[in-house]
Short mmCIF file of C-alpha atoms (C1' of nucleotides) in Angstrom, two decimals:
data_model
loop_
_atom_site.label_atom_id
_atom_site.label_comp_id
_atom_site.label_asym_id
_atom_site.label_seq_id
_atom_site.Cartn_x
_atom_site.Cartn_y
_atom_site.Cartn_z
CA MET A 895 79.96 63.65 -6.52
CA ASP A 896 79.57 64.08 -10.34
CA ALA A 897 82.99 63.37 -11.43
CA ARG A 898 84.17 62.36 -14.99
CA ILE A 899 85.81 58.89 -15.16
CA LEU A 900 87.66 57.40 -17.95
CA ILE A 901 87.47 53.72 -17.91
CA VAL A 902 90.21 51.86 -20.00
CA ASP A 903 89.61 48.02 -20.68
CA ASP A 904 89.97 46.12 -23.84
CA GLU A 905 86.96 43.70 -22.74
CA PRO A 906 83.78 45.38 -24.15
CA ASP A 907 81.68 43.21 -21.75
CA LEU A 908 83.72 44.40 -18.77
CA LEU A 909 83.76 47.90 -20.04
CA GLU A 910 79.72 47.84 -20.30
CA LEU A 911 79.43 46.56 -16.82
CA LEU A 912 81.90 49.09 -15.15
CA SER A 913 80.26 51.84 -17.13
CA MET A 914 76.63 51.10 -15.92
CA SER A 915 77.73 50.69 -12.60
CA LEU A 916 79.52 53.94 -12.40
CA GLU A 917 76.88 55.79 -14.23
CA GLN A 918 74.32 54.56 -11.56
CA ALA A 919 76.61 56.06 -8.91
CA GLY A 920 76.20 59.36 -10.66
CA PHE A 921 79.51 59.72 -12.36
CA THR A 922 79.99 60.72 -15.73
CA VAL A 923 81.58 57.99 -17.66
CA PHE A 924 83.94 58.02 -20.51
CA THR A 925 85.68 54.61 -22.38
CA ALA A 926 88.37 53.72 -24.18
CA GLN A 927 89.45 50.07 -25.47
CA SER A 928 93.05 50.90 -26.19
CA GLY A 929 95.93 52.81 -25.05
CA ALA A 930 95.66 55.20 -27.92
CA GLU A 931 92.07 55.68 -27.28
CA ALA A 932 92.76 56.41 -23.55
CA LEU A 933 95.37 59.11 -24.20
CA ALA A 934 93.12 60.87 -26.60
CA SER A 935 90.11 60.71 -24.28
CA VAL A 936 92.03 62.15 -21.38
CA ARG A 937 92.96 65.21 -23.72
CA THR A 938 89.59 65.60 -25.12
CA ASP A 939 87.19 64.51 -22.54
CA ARG A 940 89.22 65.78 -19.14
CA PRO A 941 88.18 63.35 -16.91
CA ASP A 942 88.91 63.63 -13.13
CA LEU A 943 89.88 60.10 -12.63
CA VAL A 944 91.03 57.21 -15.03
CA LEU A 945 90.20 53.54 -14.33
CA LEU A 946 92.91 51.67 -16.06
CA ASP A 947 93.00 47.69 -16.56
CA VAL A 948 96.36 46.55 -16.19
CA MET A 949 95.85 43.81 -18.96
CA LEU A 950 95.37 45.69 -22.22
CA GLY A 951 95.82 44.18 -25.73
CA ASP A 952 98.25 46.91 -27.40
CA VAL A 953 99.79 48.50 -24.50
CA SER A 954 99.99 47.59 -20.98
CA GLY A 955 97.96 49.55 -18.46
CA VAL A 956 101.43 50.33 -16.61
CA THR A 957 102.71 51.87 -19.86
CA ILE A 958 99.66 54.27 -20.04
CA ALA A 959 99.99 55.09 -16.29
CA GLY A 960 103.58 55.81 -16.69
CA LYS A 961 102.95 58.23 -19.61
CA LEU A 962 100.25 60.26 -17.75
CA LYS A 963 102.34 60.49 -14.69
CA ASN A 964 105.22 61.65 -16.82
CA THR A 965 103.24 64.34 -18.66
CA PRO A 966 103.02 67.41 -16.60
CA GLU A 967 99.47 68.14 -17.66
CA THR A 968 98.32 64.99 -16.60
CA ALA A 969 100.65 64.13 -13.63
CA GLN A 970 98.02 65.28 -11.06
CA LEU A 971 95.35 62.99 -12.87
CA PRO A 972 94.44 60.08 -10.48
CA VAL A 973 94.91 56.72 -11.63
CA ILE A 974 93.36 53.59 -10.39
CA MET A 975 94.53 50.48 -11.62
CA LEU A 976 92.49 47.19 -12.02
CA THR A 977 94.51 44.25 -11.74
CA ALA A 978 93.64 40.56 -12.64
CA LYS A 979 94.39 38.26 -9.84
CA ASP A 980 96.08 39.26 -6.90
CA SER A 981 99.42 39.63 -8.55
CA GLU A 982 101.61 41.29 -6.20
CA THR A 983 104.05 42.27 -8.97
CA ASP A 984 101.25 44.03 -11.09
CA MET A 985 100.41 45.96 -7.77
CA VAL A 986 103.95 47.06 -6.85
CA VAL A 987 104.57 47.86 -10.49
CA GLY A 988 101.51 49.86 -10.60
CA LEU A 989 101.97 52.13 -7.62
CA SER A 990 105.56 52.49 -8.40
CA VAL A 991 104.54 54.41 -11.76
CA GLY A 992 102.25 56.66 -9.80
CA ALA A 993 98.93 54.98 -9.62
CA ASP A 994 96.78 56.22 -6.75
CA ASP A 995 95.19 52.99 -5.72
CA TYR A 996 94.70 49.60 -7.24
CA ILE A 997 91.56 47.26 -7.04
CA THR A 998 92.05 43.42 -7.81
CA LYS A 999 89.32 41.72 -9.70
CA PRO A 1000 86.82 40.39 -8.82
CA PHE A 1001 85.39 43.45 -6.97
CA SER A 1002 81.85 44.41 -5.93
CA SER A 1003 80.56 47.78 -7.45
CA ALA A 1004 80.18 49.36 -4.11
CA VAL A 1005 83.93 48.63 -3.38
CA LEU A 1006 84.83 50.20 -6.45
CA VAL A 1007 82.62 53.40 -5.84
CA ALA A 1008 84.02 53.81 -2.56
CA ARG A 1009 87.70 53.48 -3.78
CA ILE A 1010 87.05 56.16 -6.58
CA GLU A 1011 85.40 58.41 -3.94
CA ALA A 1012 88.20 57.84 -1.49
CA VAL A 1013 90.95 58.80 -4.35
CA LEU A 1014 88.97 61.82 -5.35
CA ARG A 1015 88.67 62.91 -1.87
CA ARG A 1016 92.18 62.48 -1.22
CA VAL A 1017 93.29 64.24 -4.44
CA ASN A 1018 90.94 67.08 -4.71
CA GLY A 1019 91.51 67.39 -0.87
CA PRO A 1020 89.67 69.51 1.67
CA VAL A 1021 91.57 72.36 0.28
CA ALA A 1022 92.12 73.21 -3.55
CA GLN A 1023 95.82 72.55 -3.94
CA ARG A 1024 96.09 73.01 -7.60
CA LEU A 1025 96.35 76.65 -7.83
CA SER A 1026 95.44 78.18 -11.30
CA ALA A 1027 94.85 81.35 -13.29
CA GLY A 1028 93.74 80.94 -16.80
CA SER A 1029 95.95 78.29 -18.17
CA VAL A 1030 98.55 78.78 -15.81
CA LYS A 1031 98.48 75.95 -13.26
CA VAL A 1032 100.47 75.62 -10.02
CA ASP A 1033 101.01 72.49 -7.84
CA PRO A 1034 102.35 73.57 -4.52
CA ALA A 1035 103.08 69.88 -3.41
CA SER A 1036 105.69 69.47 -6.41
CA ARG A 1037 106.41 73.16 -6.96
CA ARG A 1038 105.56 72.60 -10.50
CA VAL A 1039 104.26 75.24 -12.94
CA VAL A 1040 102.57 74.59 -16.42
CA ALA A 1041 101.46 77.42 -18.61
CA ALA A 1042 99.54 76.70 -21.62
CA GLY A 1043 100.19 73.09 -21.31
CA LYS A 1044 103.92 73.54 -21.14
CA GLU A 1045 106.05 73.06 -18.21
CA ILE A 1046 108.01 76.05 -17.25
CA GLU A 1047 110.73 76.29 -14.60
CA LEU A 1048 110.87 79.26 -12.18
CA VAL A 1049 113.39 80.29 -9.75
CA GLY A 1050 112.36 81.00 -6.16
CA GLY A 1051 111.38 84.39 -6.59
CA GLU A 1052 109.54 84.07 -9.65
CA TYR A 1053 107.45 81.24 -8.13
CA LYS A 1054 106.95 83.16 -4.87
CA ILE A 1055 105.39 86.12 -6.84
CA LEU A 1056 103.28 84.14 -9.01
CA VAL A 1057 101.83 82.09 -6.21
CA ALA A 1058 101.06 85.18 -4.25
CA LEU A 1059 99.31 86.80 -6.86
CA ILE A 1060 97.27 83.70 -7.61
CA GLU A 1061 96.55 83.14 -4.02
CA ALA A 1062 95.16 86.82 -3.89
CA GLY A 1063 92.52 85.76 -6.31
CA GLY A 1064 92.61 88.80 -8.58
CA ASP A 1065 93.14 91.52 -5.68
CA ILE A 1066 96.10 93.93 -6.43
CA LEU A 1067 99.31 93.25 -4.33
CA THR A 1068 101.49 96.15 -4.01
CA ARG A 1069 105.06 95.76 -4.39
CA GLN A 1070 105.76 96.17 -0.94
CA GLN A 1071 103.46 93.14 -0.31
CA LEU A 1072 105.18 91.05 -3.14
CA LYS A 1073 108.45 91.80 -1.77
CA ASP A 1074 107.67 90.63 1.67
CA MET A 1075 106.94 87.45 0.15
CA LEU A 1076 110.32 87.06 -1.16
CA GLY A 1077 111.81 86.28 2.16
CA GLU A 1078 111.90 87.53 5.67
CA LYS A 1079 115.45 88.80 5.38
CA ALA A 1080 114.59 91.60 3.35
CA ARG A 1081 117.83 92.03 1.85
CA GLY A 1082 117.22 94.42 -0.65
CA GLU A 1083 115.87 97.70 0.23
CA GLN A 1084 114.46 98.70 -3.21
CA MET A 1085 111.06 97.73 -4.84
CA ARG A 1086 112.52 97.26 -8.29
CA ILE A 1087 113.48 93.53 -7.50
CA VAL A 1088 109.63 93.00 -7.82
CA ASP A 1089 109.52 94.38 -11.42
CA VAL A 1090 112.54 92.34 -12.26
CA TYR A 1091 110.99 89.10 -11.07
CA ILE A 1092 107.43 90.04 -13.04
CA ALA A 1093 109.59 90.67 -16.03
CA SER A 1094 111.45 87.25 -16.11
CA LEU A 1095 108.13 85.61 -15.03
CA ARG A 1096 106.31 87.04 -18.01
CA LYS A 1097 109.00 86.12 -20.24
CA LYS A 1098 108.61 82.47 -18.99
CA LEU A 1099 104.87 82.64 -19.00
CA GLY A 1100 105.14 83.32 -22.96
CA ASN A 1101 101.76 83.55 -24.34
CA CYS A 1102 100.28 83.30 -20.85
CA ARG A 1103 101.82 86.71 -19.90
CA SER A 1104 98.75 88.48 -19.67
CA VAL A 1105 97.46 86.80 -16.73
CA ILE A 1106 99.73 89.18 -14.77
CA LYS A 1107 98.25 92.58 -14.98
CA THR A 1108 99.92 95.72 -14.06
CA VAL A 1109 97.96 98.30 -11.99
CA HIS A 1110 99.68 101.52 -12.68
CA GLY A 1111 100.56 103.07 -9.46
CA HIS A 1112 99.67 100.28 -7.20
CA GLY A 1113 101.13 97.03 -8.15
CA TYR A 1114 100.09 93.87 -9.88
CA ARG A 1115 97.23 91.20 -9.72
CA ILE A 1116 96.01 88.35 -11.70
CA GLU A 1117 93.65 88.45 -14.29
CA LYS A 1118 91.61 85.39 -14.36
CA MET B 12 91.89 91.44 9.48
CA ASP B 13 91.61 90.81 13.27
CA ALA B 14 90.93 87.37 13.27
CA ARG B 15 91.62 85.05 16.42
CA ILE B 16 94.03 82.43 16.10
CA LEU B 17 94.84 79.31 18.25
CA ILE B 18 98.58 77.92 17.95
CA VAL B 19 99.13 74.55 19.07
CA ASP B 20 102.70 73.57 19.55
CA ASP B 21 104.64 71.92 22.30
CA GLU B 22 107.82 73.99 21.81
CA PRO B 23 107.69 76.96 23.82
CA ASP B 24 110.27 78.72 21.66
CA LEU B 25 108.52 78.20 18.37
CA LEU B 26 105.14 78.93 20.13
CA GLU B 27 106.60 82.38 21.08
CA LEU B 28 108.13 83.18 17.93
CA LEU B 29 104.90 82.30 16.01
CA SER B 30 102.73 84.24 18.53
CA MET B 31 104.87 87.20 18.08
CA SER B 32 104.70 87.26 14.34
CA LEU B 33 101.05 86.69 14.20
CA GLU B 34 100.27 89.45 16.88
CA GLN B 35 102.27 91.73 14.90
CA ALA B 36 100.33 90.87 11.68
CA GLY B 37 97.36 92.15 13.66
CA PHE B 38 95.64 88.94 14.82
CA THR B 39 94.56 87.92 18.29
CA VAL B 40 96.77 84.94 19.42
CA PHE B 41 95.90 82.15 21.83
CA THR B 42 98.08 79.34 22.57
CA ALA B 43 98.45 75.76 23.72
CA GLN B 44 101.31 73.31 24.37
CA SER B 45 99.26 70.10 24.36
CA GLY B 46 96.15 68.53 22.82
CA ALA B 47 94.03 68.71 25.96
CA GLU B 48 94.92 72.36 26.12
CA ALA B 49 94.28 72.97 22.60
CA LEU B 50 90.57 71.20 22.81
CA ALA B 51 89.96 73.38 26.01
CA SER B 52 91.04 76.61 24.19
CA VAL B 53 88.83 75.97 21.13
CA ARG B 54 85.89 75.80 23.46
CA THR B 55 86.77 78.62 25.56
CA ASP B 56 88.50 81.00 23.23
CA ARG B 57 86.55 80.64 20.16
CA PRO B 58 89.46 80.93 17.69
CA ASP B 59 88.68 81.68 14.02
CA LEU B 60 91.40 79.27 13.06
CA VAL B 61 93.65 76.92 14.38
CA LEU B 62 97.59 76.45 13.59
CA LEU B 63 98.38 73.12 14.61
CA ASP B 64 101.87 71.25 14.75
CA VAL B 65 101.87 67.86 13.64
CA MET B 66 104.43 66.79 16.09
CA LEU B 67 103.03 67.16 19.70
CA GLY B 68 104.31 65.43 22.76
CA ASP B 69 101.17 63.75 24.14
CA VAL B 70 98.88 63.65 21.21
CA SER B 71 99.43 63.76 17.71
CA GLY B 72 98.41 66.88 15.71
CA VAL B 73 96.61 64.55 13.24
CA THR B 74 94.50 63.30 16.30
CA ILE B 75 93.46 66.76 17.32
CA ALA B 76 92.44 67.64 13.74
CA GLY B 77 90.34 64.71 13.49
CA LYS B 78 88.66 65.41 16.74
CA LEU B 79 88.04 68.88 15.53
CA LYS B 80 86.62 67.85 12.35
CA ASN B 81 84.68 64.95 13.67
CA THR B 82 82.93 67.46 16.35
CA PRO B 83 79.85 69.25 14.60
CA GLU B 84 80.48 72.47 16.68
CA THR B 85 84.00 72.70 15.36
CA ALA B 86 83.84 71.05 11.94
CA GLN B 87 83.83 74.42 10.20
CA LEU B 88 86.82 75.70 12.19
CA PRO B 89 89.68 76.06 9.53
CA VAL B 90 92.97 74.14 10.50
CA ILE B 91 96.31 74.74 9.22
CA MET B 92 98.77 72.06 9.89
CA LEU B 93 102.53 72.58 10.30
CA THR B 94 104.65 69.82 9.10
CA ALA B 95 108.36 69.27 9.53
CA LYS B 96 110.30 69.01 6.48
CA ASP B 97 108.85 67.95 3.41
CA SER B 98 107.23 64.84 4.85
CA GLU B 99 104.51 63.84 2.17
CA THR B 100 102.92 61.23 4.43
CA ASP B 101 102.28 64.06 6.93
CA MET B 102 100.81 66.22 4.22
CA VAL B 103 98.50 63.61 2.88
CA VAL B 104 97.31 62.36 6.31
CA GLY B 105 96.92 66.04 7.43
CA LEU B 106 94.71 66.92 4.46
CA SER B 107 92.73 63.51 4.93
CA VAL B 108 91.44 64.41 8.34
CA GLY B 109 90.19 67.67 7.11
CA ALA B 110 92.95 70.06 7.54
CA ASP B 111 92.35 73.35 5.21
CA ASP B 112 96.11 73.80 4.47
CA TYR B 113 99.26 72.67 5.49
CA ILE B 114 102.78 74.71 5.72
CA THR B 115 106.21 72.80 5.80
CA LYS B 116 108.78 74.15 8.16
CA PRO B 117 110.80 76.28 7.69
CA PHE B 118 108.44 78.94 6.49
CA SER B 119 108.44 82.72 6.62
CA SER B 120 106.30 84.72 8.64
CA ALA B 121 104.98 86.56 5.52
CA VAL B 122 104.16 83.24 4.10
CA LEU B 123 102.36 82.09 7.13
CA VAL B 124 100.32 85.15 7.12
CA ALA B 125 99.58 84.84 3.63
CA ARG B 126 98.48 81.29 4.17
CA ILE B 127 96.24 82.26 7.17
CA GLU B 128 94.57 84.93 5.41
CA ALA B 129 94.03 82.69 2.24
CA VAL B 130 92.32 80.32 4.38
CA LEU B 131 90.10 82.84 6.10
CA ARG B 132 89.10 84.17 2.89
CA ARG B 133 88.09 81.05 1.43
CA VAL B 134 86.16 79.83 4.54
CA ASN B 135 84.50 83.14 5.32
CA GLY B 136 83.80 83.55 1.69
CA PRO B 137 84.70 86.68 -0.61
CA VAL B 138 83.87 89.68 1.41
CA ALA B 139 84.59 91.87 -1.69
CA GLN B 140 82.40 94.83 -0.93
CA ARG B 141 81.46 96.45 -4.14
CA LEU B 142 80.52 100.15 -4.77
CA SER B 143 78.15 100.68 -7.69
CA ALA B 144 75.89 103.35 -9.16
CA GLY B 145 73.31 101.98 -11.62
CA SER B 146 75.18 99.71 -13.99
CA VAL B 147 78.49 100.96 -12.87
CA LYS B 148 80.34 98.71 -10.61
CA VAL B 149 83.78 98.96 -8.86
CA ASP B 150 85.76 96.38 -7.05
CA PRO B 151 88.30 98.25 -4.71
CA ALA B 152 90.39 95.25 -4.14
CA SER B 153 91.20 94.55 -7.74
CA ARG B 154 90.46 98.02 -8.68
CA ARG B 155 88.22 96.94 -11.62
CA VAL B 156 85.41 98.75 -13.01
CA VAL B 157 82.80 97.40 -15.07
CA ALA B 158 80.11 99.80 -16.83
CA ALA B 159 76.96 98.09 -18.54
CA GLY B 160 78.66 94.63 -18.14
CA LYS B 161 81.84 95.50 -19.79
CA GLU B 162 84.97 96.25 -18.01
CA ILE B 163 86.60 99.35 -18.53
CA GLU B 164 90.01 100.68 -17.68
CA LEU B 165 90.41 103.84 -15.90
CA VAL B 166 93.49 105.79 -15.09
CA GLY B 167 94.21 106.75 -11.56
CA GLY B 168 92.76 110.21 -11.60
CA GLU B 169 89.58 108.90 -13.18
CA TYR B 170 89.20 105.94 -10.80
CA LYS B 171 89.56 108.22 -7.79
CA ILE B 172 87.01 110.72 -8.97
CA LEU B 173 84.51 108.14 -9.78
CA VAL B 174 84.83 106.34 -6.47
CA ALA B 175 84.62 109.86 -4.53
CA LEU B 176 81.23 110.35 -6.57
CA ILE B 177 79.88 107.04 -5.71
CA GLU B 178 80.80 107.22 -2.10
CA ALA B 179 79.40 110.49 -1.75
CA GLY B 180 76.04 108.60 -2.51
CA GLY B 181 74.47 111.36 -4.87
CA ASP B 182 75.71 114.39 -3.04
CA ILE B 183 77.27 117.18 -4.86
CA LEU B 184 81.04 117.16 -4.66
CA THR B 185 82.69 120.62 -5.62
CA ARG B 186 85.72 120.77 -7.85
CA GLN B 187 88.00 121.59 -4.99
CA GLN B 188 86.63 118.41 -3.05
CA LEU B 189 87.29 116.30 -6.11
CA LYS B 190 90.59 117.67 -6.61
CA ASP B 191 91.63 116.91 -3.21
CA MET B 192 90.93 113.25 -3.96
CA LEU B 193 93.57 113.31 -6.67
CA GLY B 194 96.52 113.52 -4.39
CA GLU B 195 97.88 114.87 -1.34
CA LYS B 196 100.49 116.88 -3.04
CA ALA B 197 98.03 118.93 -5.18
CA ARG B 198 100.47 119.57 -7.73
CA GLY B 199 98.34 121.42 -9.94
CA GLU B 200 97.04 124.65 -9.16
CA GLN B 201 93.92 124.66 -11.19
CA MET B 202 90.67 123.14 -11.03
CA ARG B 203 90.26 122.19 -14.85
CA ILE B 204 92.13 118.94 -14.11
CA VAL B 205 88.95 117.90 -12.79
CA ASP B 206 86.73 118.56 -15.93
CA VAL B 207 89.44 116.73 -17.71
CA TYR B 208 89.14 113.63 -15.75
CA ILE B 209 85.07 113.77 -15.69
CA ALA B 210 85.25 114.18 -19.74
CA SER B 211 87.59 111.16 -20.07
CA LEU B 212 85.68 109.40 -17.41
CA ARG B 213 82.22 109.80 -19.28
CA LYS B 214 83.67 108.72 -22.55
CA LYS B 215 84.97 105.64 -21.14
CA LEU B 216 81.58 105.08 -19.50
CA GLY B 217 79.90 104.99 -22.71
CA ASN B 218 76.29 104.65 -22.38
CA CYS B 219 76.48 104.78 -18.68
CA ARG B 220 77.91 108.39 -18.99
CA SER B 221 74.78 109.74 -17.62
CA VAL B 222 75.44 108.43 -14.09
CA ILE B 223 77.80 111.58 -13.61
CA LYS B 224 75.53 114.60 -13.35
CA THR B 225 76.94 118.18 -13.84
CA VAL B 226 75.58 120.52 -11.26
CA HIS B 227 76.30 123.94 -13.06
CA GLY B 228 77.97 126.41 -10.68
CA HIS B 229 78.72 123.75 -8.02
CA GLY B 230 80.30 120.45 -9.16
CA TYR B 231 79.44 117.04 -9.88
CA ARG B 232 77.39 114.01 -8.39
CA ILE B 233 76.12 110.67 -8.95
CA GLU B 234 72.87 109.96 -10.48
CA LYS B 235 71.76 106.61 -8.96
"C1'" DA C 250 69.91 137.90 -28.75
"C1'" DA C 251 74.13 139.48 -26.88
"C1'" DT C 252 77.55 138.79 -23.47
"C1'" DG C 253 80.24 136.90 -19.82
"C1'" DT C 254 81.09 132.88 -17.31
"C1'" DT C 255 81.10 127.92 -16.67
"C1'" DT C 256 81.72 123.38 -18.60
"C1'" DG C 257 83.05 119.93 -22.61
"C1'" DT C 258 86.70 118.26 -25.34
"C1'" DT C 259 90.96 117.48 -27.53
"C1'" DA C 260 95.91 117.51 -27.85
"C1'" DA C 261 100.61 118.55 -26.64
"C1'" DT C 262 103.86 118.47 -22.70
"C1'" DG C 263 106.61 117.02 -19.15
"C1'" DA C 264 107.01 114.12 -15.18
"C1'" DT C 265 106.37 109.80 -13.39
"C1'" DT C 266 106.04 104.84 -13.31
"C1'" DT C 267 107.17 100.60 -15.44
"C1'" DG C 268 109.60 97.31 -18.71
"C1'" DT C 269 113.91 95.46 -19.84
"C1'" DT C 270 118.74 94.25 -20.02
"C1'" DA C 271 122.98 93.91 -18.29
"C1'" DA C 272 126.26 93.78 -14.81
"C1'" DG C 273 127.72 93.08 -10.00
"C1'" DT C 274 126.54 90.45 -5.36
"C1'" DT C 275 125.51 86.95 -2.57
"C1'" DT C 276 124.36 82.17 -2.19
"C1'" DT C 277 124.34 77.58 -3.45
"C1'" DT C 278 126.40 73.38 -5.33
"C1'" DG C 279 129.66 70.19 -7.06
"C1'" DC D 189 137.51 76.14 -3.55
"C1'" DA D 190 135.56 77.08 -7.75
"C1'" DA D 191 131.70 77.15 -10.75
"C1'" DA D 192 127.01 77.67 -11.16
"C1'" DA D 193 122.77 79.60 -10.02
"C1'" DA D 194 120.08 82.84 -7.94
"C1'" DC D 195 119.62 87.53 -6.01
"C1'" DT D 196 120.03 92.51 -6.27
"C1'" DT D 197 121.17 96.77 -8.19
"C1'" DA D 198 121.88 100.01 -11.87
"C1'" DA D 199 120.93 102.40 -15.79
"C1'" DC D 200 118.14 103.37 -19.88
"C1'" DA D 201 114.20 102.72 -22.70
"C1'" DA D 202 109.34 102.47 -23.19
"C1'" DA D 203 104.92 103.42 -21.71
"C1'" DT D 204 101.61 105.58 -18.99
"C1'" DC D 205 99.82 109.49 -16.59
"C1'" DA D 206 99.02 114.26 -14.80
"C1'" DT D 207 98.54 118.71 -15.99
"C1'" DT D 208 98.27 122.60 -18.95
"C1'" DA D 209 96.46 125.25 -22.77
"C1'" DA D 210 93.31 126.27 -26.31
"C1'" DC D 211 89.14 126.41 -28.08
"C1'" DA D 212 84.10 124.87 -28.71
"C1'" DA D 213 79.76 124.29 -26.39
"C1'" DA D 214 76.41 125.27 -22.83
"C1'" DC D 215 74.50 127.87 -19.62
"C1'" DA D 216 72.98 132.28 -17.10
"C1'" DT D 217 71.77 136.89 -16.94
"C1'" DT D 218 70.14 140.81 -19.08
#
DNA sequence: AATGTTTGTTAATGATTTGTTAAGTTTTTG
DNA sequence: CAAAAACTTAACAAATCATTAACAAACATT
């Protein structure tokens, strides 16, 4: 377990303490002392999990968590909130904005590590639920798609074809195979429906359109 | 793909339906209507994957999944869970006990088969058997060709001829044999089409052009 | 070396496949 | 039930491919 953890706290002492504990546990640690720093670090350091103190100087931890969860690119980023006392309101608010867990101070380093590992296990899961191809990312659970950092809206057919191609992992899928993905009813008889979806999919993918490769005479595949 | 699938569901109708779908897709299917049956089948039938409904009469599917994952002999056995309508808790719980994927009802048979194959592919690891001749490598599944570390794009005819030559393993193939590879229809009457493809193939192969040897008066062969 | 045959190469063509847009259908939604 | 959205078909444009033709180079035989 060598995940990257961002710790956000405005107390330097606590930051140092947490930092040392987690580094000793084998994590790569980044730190931020303000909400602005935190958001910057998320973008540049790409942590796997954020440890967020509810009490911050400039912005409340809740606000940051809310921002992270409302931004498609970071909505999947696990957040664990640190609450001061066992304030139930903090806890409720924290979870309501989408935090994945909360820990009340004081806590032992062992507990902290255990909770982090539990969250990472739950999020990364036994199966990689986040599908991706290049900078195109798909979250099957929420059915959301992000291309080059921007969320795009796909209709059913487009989505099914994209997922099928990504799951194929670069292997070619024929028009017949792709059409089968569109639904059992197989209402249409022709294959061209696949081309039409590919076209609209590429249009929506914008700069990422190149992740879908045409294999002349055979079908389509994902270019990793 | 002729894997063995165990389907566990307490609804006979659904069991029958799934069974037929998967058999038609080429799988060998076993069925169980209870947790006890399921565990027995795992021992005796040795399935390659278990399809497990979360809702069962006697024991929850989650319990069975947990048992399978906690038993060393079956811990590696892939499990896909069938959850009723988008119940997120089912999903989270299912994944937390170690299921490899989950599918929410209702789902199409095409999706089911695709997910099963995806899981099997992931578990068994990539089985992409590659063709190669010297530093020229061909991946039939994606139809990609790499020469001296650089990917090159081949059109249909070039690709077919290259594959035919590599599969011949150094044996000479005549123009007639190579032309037969180009298509059943044998649209063209002349042999020269083969020469033309050989020429463009060599050009694209660049430094690797020497892997294709001309055998004057006979045909072509691969130089390993 | 001279000659006829086989092979290498390039460019041009017509055929096929794919891209794209728009217009008709069906399905979903309010 | 009507409007909106999604699905499907159709039609044409663009791209790509297969094939032929023509000529140059290499080879084999004398």
